[in-house]
Coordinates of C-alpha atoms and ligand atoms in Angstrom, one line a residue:
M2 CA -1.0 -16.5 -19.6
I3 CA -2.9 -16.8 -16.4
I4 CA -1.1 -16.0 -13.3
L5 CA -2.6 -16.3 -9.6
G6 CA -1.3 -13.6 -7.5
I7 CA -0.9 -14.4 -3.3
E8 CA -0.4 -11.8 -0.9
T9 CA -0.3 -12.5 2.9
S10 CA 2.8 -10.0 3.9
C11 CA 0.4 -8.3 6.4
D12 CA -3.3 -8.3 7.8
D13 CA -5.1 -9.3 4.3
T14 CA -5.0 -12.9 3.2
A15 CA -5.5 -11.9 -0.6
A16 CA -5.5 -14.0 -4.3
A17 CA -6.3 -12.8 -7.6
V18 CA -6.3 -14.1 -11.1
L19 CA -5.0 -12.0 -13.8
C20 CA -5.0 -13.0 -17.8
D21 CA -2.2 -11.6 -20.1
G22 CA -1.3 -9.0 -17.8
S23 CA -4.8 -7.1 -18.5
E24 CA -8.0 -8.7 -17.6
L25 CA -8.3 -9.0 -14.0
V26 CA -10.6 -12.2 -13.6
S27 CA -10.7 -12.2 -9.8
N28 CA -9.6 -10.4 -7.0
V29 CA -10.4 -11.4 -3.4
V30 CA -9.3 -10.3 -0.2
S31 CA -10.2 -11.5 3.3
S32 CA -9.2 -8.8 5.7
Q33 CA -8.7 -9.3 9.5
H34 CA -9.3 -5.8 10.5
N35 CA -12.1 -6.9 12.7
I36 CA -9.8 -9.0 14.5
H37 CA -7.2 -6.5 14.8
S38 CA -9.1 -3.7 15.8
Q39 CA -9.9 -5.0 19.0
Y40 CA -6.1 -4.4 19.7
G41 CA -5.7 -1.1 18.0
G42 CA -3.2 -2.8 15.7
I43 CA -1.7 -5.8 14.2
I44 CA -0.7 -8.7 16.4
P45 CA 2.0 -10.7 14.1
E46 CA 1.0 -14.0 15.6
V47 CA -2.8 -13.8 15.3
A48 CA -2.0 -12.4 11.6
A49 CA 0.0 -15.5 10.9
R50 CA -2.9 -17.8 12.2
Q51 CA -5.6 -15.9 10.6
H52 CA -3.7 -16.5 7.3
F53 CA -3.4 -19.9 7.8
K54 CA -7.0 -20.0 8.4
A55 CA -8.4 -18.1 5.6
I56 CA -5.7 -19.0 2.6
N57 CA -7.7 -22.1 1.1
S58 CA -11.0 -20.5 1.0
V59 CA -9.5 -17.5 -0.5
L60 CA -7.1 -19.3 -3.2
K61 CA -10.5 -21.2 -4.3
K62 CA -12.8 -18.0 -4.7
A63 CA -9.9 -16.8 -6.8
V64 CA -9.6 -19.6 -9.1
E65 CA -13.7 -20.1 -9.2
P66 CA -14.2 -18.4 -12.3
L67 CA -11.5 -20.5 -14.6
E68 CA -13.1 -23.2 -16.0
N69 CA -10.4 -26.0 -14.8
K70 CA -9.9 -24.0 -11.5
F71 CA -6.1 -24.4 -10.5
R72 CA -5.5 -26.1 -13.5
D73 CA -5.7 -23.3 -15.8
V74 CA -2.9 -21.3 -13.9
D75 CA 0.4 -20.9 -15.7
A76 CA 2.3 -19.3 -13.3
I77 CA 2.4 -18.3 -9.4
A78 CA 3.4 -14.9 -8.1
V79 CA 3.7 -14.4 -4.2
T80 CA 5.0 -11.8 -1.9
N81 CA 8.1 -12.7 -0.2
G82 CA 9.1 -9.6 1.4
P83 CA 8.6 -7.0 3.0
G84 CA 6.3 -8.0 5.6
L85 CA 5.6 -10.2 9.0
A86 CA 7.7 -13.1 8.8
G87 CA 4.8 -15.5 9.9
S88 CA 2.7 -14.2 7.6
L89 CA 4.9 -14.0 4.6
L90 CA 5.8 -17.7 5.3
V91 CA 2.3 -18.7 5.3
G92 CA 1.8 -17.0 1.4
V93 CA 5.2 -18.5 0.0
N94 CA 4.8 -22.2 1.5
V95 CA 1.2 -22.5 -0.1
A96 CA 2.5 -20.9 -3.2
K97 CA 5.4 -23.3 -3.7
G98 CA 3.1 -26.4 -2.8
L99 CA 0.5 -25.2 -5.1
A100 CA 3.0 -24.5 -7.6
L101 CA 4.8 -28.1 -7.4
S102 CA 1.3 -29.6 -7.5
I103 CA 0.1 -28.2 -10.6
G104 CA 3.3 -28.1 -12.1
V105 CA 3.7 -24.6 -12.7
P106 CA 6.7 -22.0 -11.9
V107 CA 6.5 -19.8 -8.6
I108 CA 7.9 -16.2 -8.5
G109 CA 8.6 -14.1 -5.6
V110 CA 7.2 -10.6 -5.8
N111 CA 8.6 -7.5 -3.5
H112 CA 5.4 -5.9 -2.2
L113 CA 6.4 -2.5 -2.7
E114 CA 7.0 -2.8 -6.2
G115 CA 3.7 -4.5 -6.0
H116 CA 2.0 -1.4 -5.0
V117 CA 3.9 0.3 -8.0
Y118 CA 2.6 -2.2 -10.4
S119 CA -1.1 -2.0 -9.5
T120 CA -1.0 1.0 -11.4
W121 CA -0.6 -1.0 -14.7
I122 CA -3.7 -3.0 -14.0
E123 CA -6.0 0.0 -15.1
H124 CA -3.3 2.2 -17.1
N125 CA -1.4 -0.4 -19.0
E126 CA 0.5 2.1 -21.1
I127 CA 1.8 4.6 -18.9
D128 CA 5.6 3.1 -19.3
K129 CA 4.9 4.5 -23.0
N130 CA 3.0 7.8 -22.4
P131 CA 4.1 9.5 -20.5
G132 CA 7.0 7.3 -20.1
F133 CA 9.7 6.6 -17.6
P134 CA 11.0 8.2 -15.8
L135 CA 8.3 7.9 -13.2
L136 CA 8.2 9.4 -9.7
C137 CA 6.6 6.9 -7.3
L138 CA 5.3 7.7 -3.8
I139 CA 4.6 4.3 -1.9
A140 CA 2.6 5.0 1.3
S141 CA 1.2 2.3 3.4
G142 CA 1.1 1.4 7.0
A143 CA 5.1 0.1 7.0
H144 CA 6.5 2.5 4.3
T145 CA 6.5 6.0 3.1
D146 CA 9.0 5.8 0.4
L147 CA 9.6 8.1 -2.6
V148 CA 11.2 6.0 -5.7
L149 CA 12.5 7.1 -9.1
M150 CA 11.5 4.5 -11.5
K151 CA 13.6 4.5 -14.8
D152 CA 12.6 1.2 -16.3
F153 CA 10.5 -1.8 -15.3
G154 CA 12.5 -3.4 -12.7
S155 CA 14.8 -0.2 -12.2
F156 CA 13.9 1.7 -9.1
S157 CA 16.0 4.2 -7.3
L158 CA 15.0 5.3 -3.5
I159 CA 15.2 8.9 -3.4
G160 CA 13.6 9.3 -0.3
R161 CA 11.9 7.6 2.7
T162 CA 10.1 8.1 6.2
R163 CA 12.7 8.8 9.1
D164 CA 10.5 7.5 11.6
D165 CA 6.9 6.6 11.3
A166 CA 5.1 5.4 7.8
S167 CA 2.2 7.7 6.9
G168 CA -0.2 4.8 7.4
E169 CA 1.1 4.3 10.8
A170 CA 0.7 8.0 11.6
F171 CA -3.1 7.6 10.5
D172 CA -3.3 4.4 12.5
K173 CA -1.4 6.2 15.7
G174 CA -3.6 9.2 15.3
A175 CA -6.8 7.3 15.2
R176 CA -6.4 5.4 18.1
M177 CA -5.6 8.7 19.9
L178 CA -8.8 10.0 18.8
G179 CA -10.7 6.8 19.9
L180 CA -11.4 5.9 16.3
G181 CA -11.3 2.4 14.7
F182 CA -8.6 0.4 12.9
P183 CA -7.2 0.9 10.3
G184 CA -6.8 4.5 10.9
G185 CA -6.7 6.0 7.5
P186 CA -10.3 5.3 6.6
E187 CA -11.7 6.3 9.9
I188 CA -9.8 9.7 10.0
Q189 CA -11.0 10.3 6.7
K190 CA -14.6 9.6 7.6
A191 CA -14.2 11.6 10.8
A192 CA -12.6 14.7 9.1
I193 CA -15.9 15.0 6.4
N194 CA -17.4 16.9 9.4
G195 CA -14.4 18.6 10.6
D196 CA -12.8 22.1 9.7
A197 CA -8.9 21.7 9.4
K198 CA -8.3 25.4 10.0
K199 CA -9.7 25.0 13.4
R200 CA -6.8 22.3 14.3
K201 CA -3.9 23.2 12.0
F202 CA -0.9 21.1 12.5
T203 CA 2.5 22.4 11.0
K204 CA 4.1 19.7 8.7
S205 CA 7.8 18.7 9.5
K206 CA 9.6 20.3 6.4
M207 CA 12.9 18.2 6.5
P208 CA 14.7 20.8 4.2
G209 CA 17.3 19.4 1.7
T210 CA 16.0 16.2 1.5
F211 CA 13.1 14.2 0.1
D212 CA 12.7 12.3 3.6
F213 CA 9.5 12.3 5.7
S214 CA 8.6 12.6 9.1
F215 CA 5.4 12.1 10.7
S216 CA 6.4 11.5 14.4
G217 CA 6.2 15.2 15.3
I218 CA 2.6 15.7 13.9
K219 CA 1.8 12.6 15.9
S220 CA 3.3 14.2 19.3
A221 CA 1.5 17.4 18.3
L222 CA -2.0 15.7 18.0
R223 CA -1.1 13.9 21.3
R224 CA -0.7 17.1 23.1
E225 CA -3.6 18.7 21.6
I226 CA -5.6 15.8 22.8
E227 CA -4.3 15.9 26.5
I228 CA -4.9 19.8 26.7
E229 CA -8.6 19.4 25.2
S230 CA -9.4 16.2 27.6
S231 CA -8.2 18.3 30.5
K232 CA -11.3 20.4 29.9
G233 CA -13.5 17.8 29.7
K234 CA -14.9 15.4 27.4
I235 CA -14.2 16.0 23.7
S236 CA -16.9 16.6 21.8
S237 CA -17.4 14.6 18.4
Q238 CA -17.4 18.4 16.7
K239 CA -13.7 18.7 17.9
I240 CA -12.7 14.9 17.1
S241 CA -13.6 15.7 13.7
D242 CA -11.7 19.3 13.4
F243 CA -8.7 17.2 14.9
A244 CA -8.9 14.7 12.4
A245 CA -9.5 17.1 9.3
G246 CA -6.4 19.0 10.5
Y247 CA -4.2 15.8 11.1
Q248 CA -5.3 14.3 7.7
E249 CA -4.4 17.9 6.1
G250 CA -1.3 17.8 7.9
I251 CA -0.1 14.6 6.5
V252 CA -1.5 15.1 3.1
D253 CA 0.3 18.3 2.8
S254 CA 3.7 16.7 3.8
L255 CA 3.3 13.6 1.1
V256 CA 2.2 16.1 -1.6
S257 CA 4.7 18.5 -1.1
K258 CA 7.5 16.0 -1.1
T259 CA 6.4 14.4 -4.2
V260 CA 5.8 17.6 -6.2
E261 CA 9.5 18.8 -5.1
A262 CA 10.9 15.6 -6.2
V263 CA 9.0 15.4 -9.2
K264 CA 10.4 18.6 -10.4
E265 CA 14.3 17.8 -9.5
H266 CA 14.4 14.6 -10.9
Y267 CA 12.5 15.6 -14.2
A268 CA 10.0 12.7 -13.7
N269 CA 7.3 12.6 -16.7
G270 CA 4.5 11.4 -14.2
I271 CA 3.8 10.3 -10.8
I272 CA 2.3 7.0 -9.2
I273 CA 0.9 6.8 -5.8
G274 CA 0.4 3.4 -4.5
G275 CA -0.2 1.6 -1.1
G276 CA -3.0 1.8 1.6
V277 CA -2.8 5.6 2.0
A278 CA -3.1 6.3 -1.5
S279 CA -7.0 5.5 -1.3
N280 CA -7.2 8.7 0.8
Q281 CA -9.6 11.2 -1.0
L282 CA -7.8 14.2 0.1
L283 CA -4.5 13.2 -1.1
R284 CA -5.8 12.1 -4.4
E285 CA -7.3 15.7 -4.7
E286 CA -4.4 17.5 -3.6
I287 CA -1.7 15.7 -5.7
A288 CA -4.1 16.0 -9.2
D289 CA -4.5 19.8 -8.1
K290 CA -0.9 20.4 -7.4
S291 CA 1.3 18.0 -9.5
P292 CA 3.0 19.8 -12.9
V293 CA 2.8 16.2 -14.9
P294 CA 0.0 13.4 -15.0
V295 CA -0.8 11.5 -11.8
F296 CA -1.8 7.7 -11.7
I297 CA -3.5 6.2 -8.5
P298 CA -5.2 2.8 -8.7
R299 CA -8.4 2.5 -7.5
P300 CA -8.7 2.3 -3.8
N301 CA -9.2 -1.3 -3.7
L302 CA -5.9 -1.7 -5.6
C303 CA -4.2 0.6 -3.4
T304 CA -4.6 -1.4 -0.1
D305 CA -3.1 -4.7 -0.2
N306 CA -4.5 -7.4 -2.7
G307 CA -3.3 -10.0 -4.8
A308 CA -3.9 -8.6 -8.2
M309 CA -0.8 -6.1 -7.3
I310 CA 1.2 -9.3 -6.9
A311 CA -0.3 -11.0 -10.1
M312 CA 0.8 -7.9 -12.2
T313 CA 4.5 -7.8 -11.0
G314 CA 4.4 -11.5 -11.5
W315 CA 3.3 -11.0 -14.9
I316 CA 5.9 -8.3 -15.5
K317 CA 8.7 -10.1 -14.2
F318 CA 7.8 -13.4 -15.8
K319 CA 8.0 -11.7 -19.3
E320 CA 11.6 -10.5 -18.4
K321 CA 13.3 -13.6 -16.7
P322 CA 10.8 -16.4 -16.7
S323 CA 12.7 -18.9 -14.3
P324 CA 11.1 -20.5 -11.6
Q325 CA 12.1 -19.8 -7.9
W326 CA 12.0 -22.8 -5.9
D327 CA 14.4 -21.9 -3.4
L328 CA 12.2 -18.7 -2.8
D329 CA 12.7 -17.6 0.9
V330 CA 10.8 -14.8 2.8
I331 CA 12.6 -11.4 3.3
P332 CA 10.6 -9.5 5.9
G333 CA 13.3 -6.7 5.6
M334 CA 13.0 -6.5 1.8
K335 CA 13.7 -3.1 0.5
I336 CA 12.8 -1.3 -3.0
G337 CA 15.4 0.5 -4.6
Ligands
LIG415 O1 -0.5 -1.1 1.5 P1 -1.5 -1.5 2.8 O2 -3.1 -2.1 2.7 O3 -0.9 -2.4 4.0 C1 0.9 -2.1 4.0 O4 1.2 -2.6 3.1 O5 1.1 -1.5 5.3 O6 -1.7 0.0 3.5 C2 -2.4 0.0 4.7 C3 -2.5 1.4 5.8 C4 -3.0 1.4 6.9 O7 -2.1 2.1 7.7 C5 -4.3 2.4 6.6 O8 -4.6 3.0 7.8 C6 -3.8 3.1 5.3 O9 -2.9 2.4 4.7 N1 -5.1 3.4 4.6 C7 -5.3 4.9 4.5 C8 -6.7 4.9 3.8 N2 -7.1 3.6 3.7 C9 -6.0 2.7 4.2 N3 -4.9 6.0 5.1 C10 -5.4 7.2 4.9 N4 -6.6 7.4 4.1 C11 -7.1 6.3 3.7 N5 -8.8 6.2 2.8
LIG416 ZN1 1.1 -2.9 1.2

């Protein structure tokens, strides 16, 4: 079965073709980062227009390797939430129109579940080994959720951020440091030359819960930058030290809560998904501290992509193969 996955929930226009839930035939992403970097963040109206402009060519590229192009597609999976309403509408409407014209079913996918199921693209046996329950950390630009996955389609939320998402904290921190957008990769790059010990940021502990908070570390960074800049222009070495300390603080929070949760809930493994999961320090730290096996998709399957939507579509279609012609966008969709 050939599934076309379409993703337009935020600022990446993406489509991918997945064959029989295992062979990734194509994975095309057209990013709007250059446009949004001028503003230091995403402008929803601009994002929707860019999806509209990019979607046709992204779809064509995605089906290019198929012999009969769109006619070889058996089902279309599309993100219908959570995300920016205008952006989601582009993907959902294109998916419905295309599905209708080629005579195949359309399936709505929760973007957050997509980040979890993305792991199955490279590790398609983890439901058997180590098996459920699996503890999932979804860390993206808009979400930081800890979810216990008991089975396919069975998620319960056990923790979430009380304020900023971890990716948002990276993006805002980068903007304060005069680095580019998106902030996560920029901070990671700047941190390579920095010394985290010179700029330690205490993490917020949020005792007694599995919730996160990143507003404290963000305010601490702002304060430190103000103090430093009152002495004159901040050197690039100091920017790197700030970046290293800030990255370490965010990663430390993510890792410690995830490890606590995995023990408390007797999970057999950890899955990390979402753009922040591509962070190298996070990948190293969780591998080092986790008492159970850790599964993280390769970096280009952590950031938004169509492959994760196609994989979720495949899993959902196997469970309940009914088309959803009344599919609508749900910008505030949750997981668990
Ligand atoms: O999952 P994603 O691509 O889009 C959303 O669903 O939001 O995540 C985007 C977020 C951005 O905030 C970006 O700064 C962050 O992921 N990100 C990273 C890295 N790459 C992307 N954060 C830390 N380190 C990275 N290497
Ligand atoms: Zn995402």
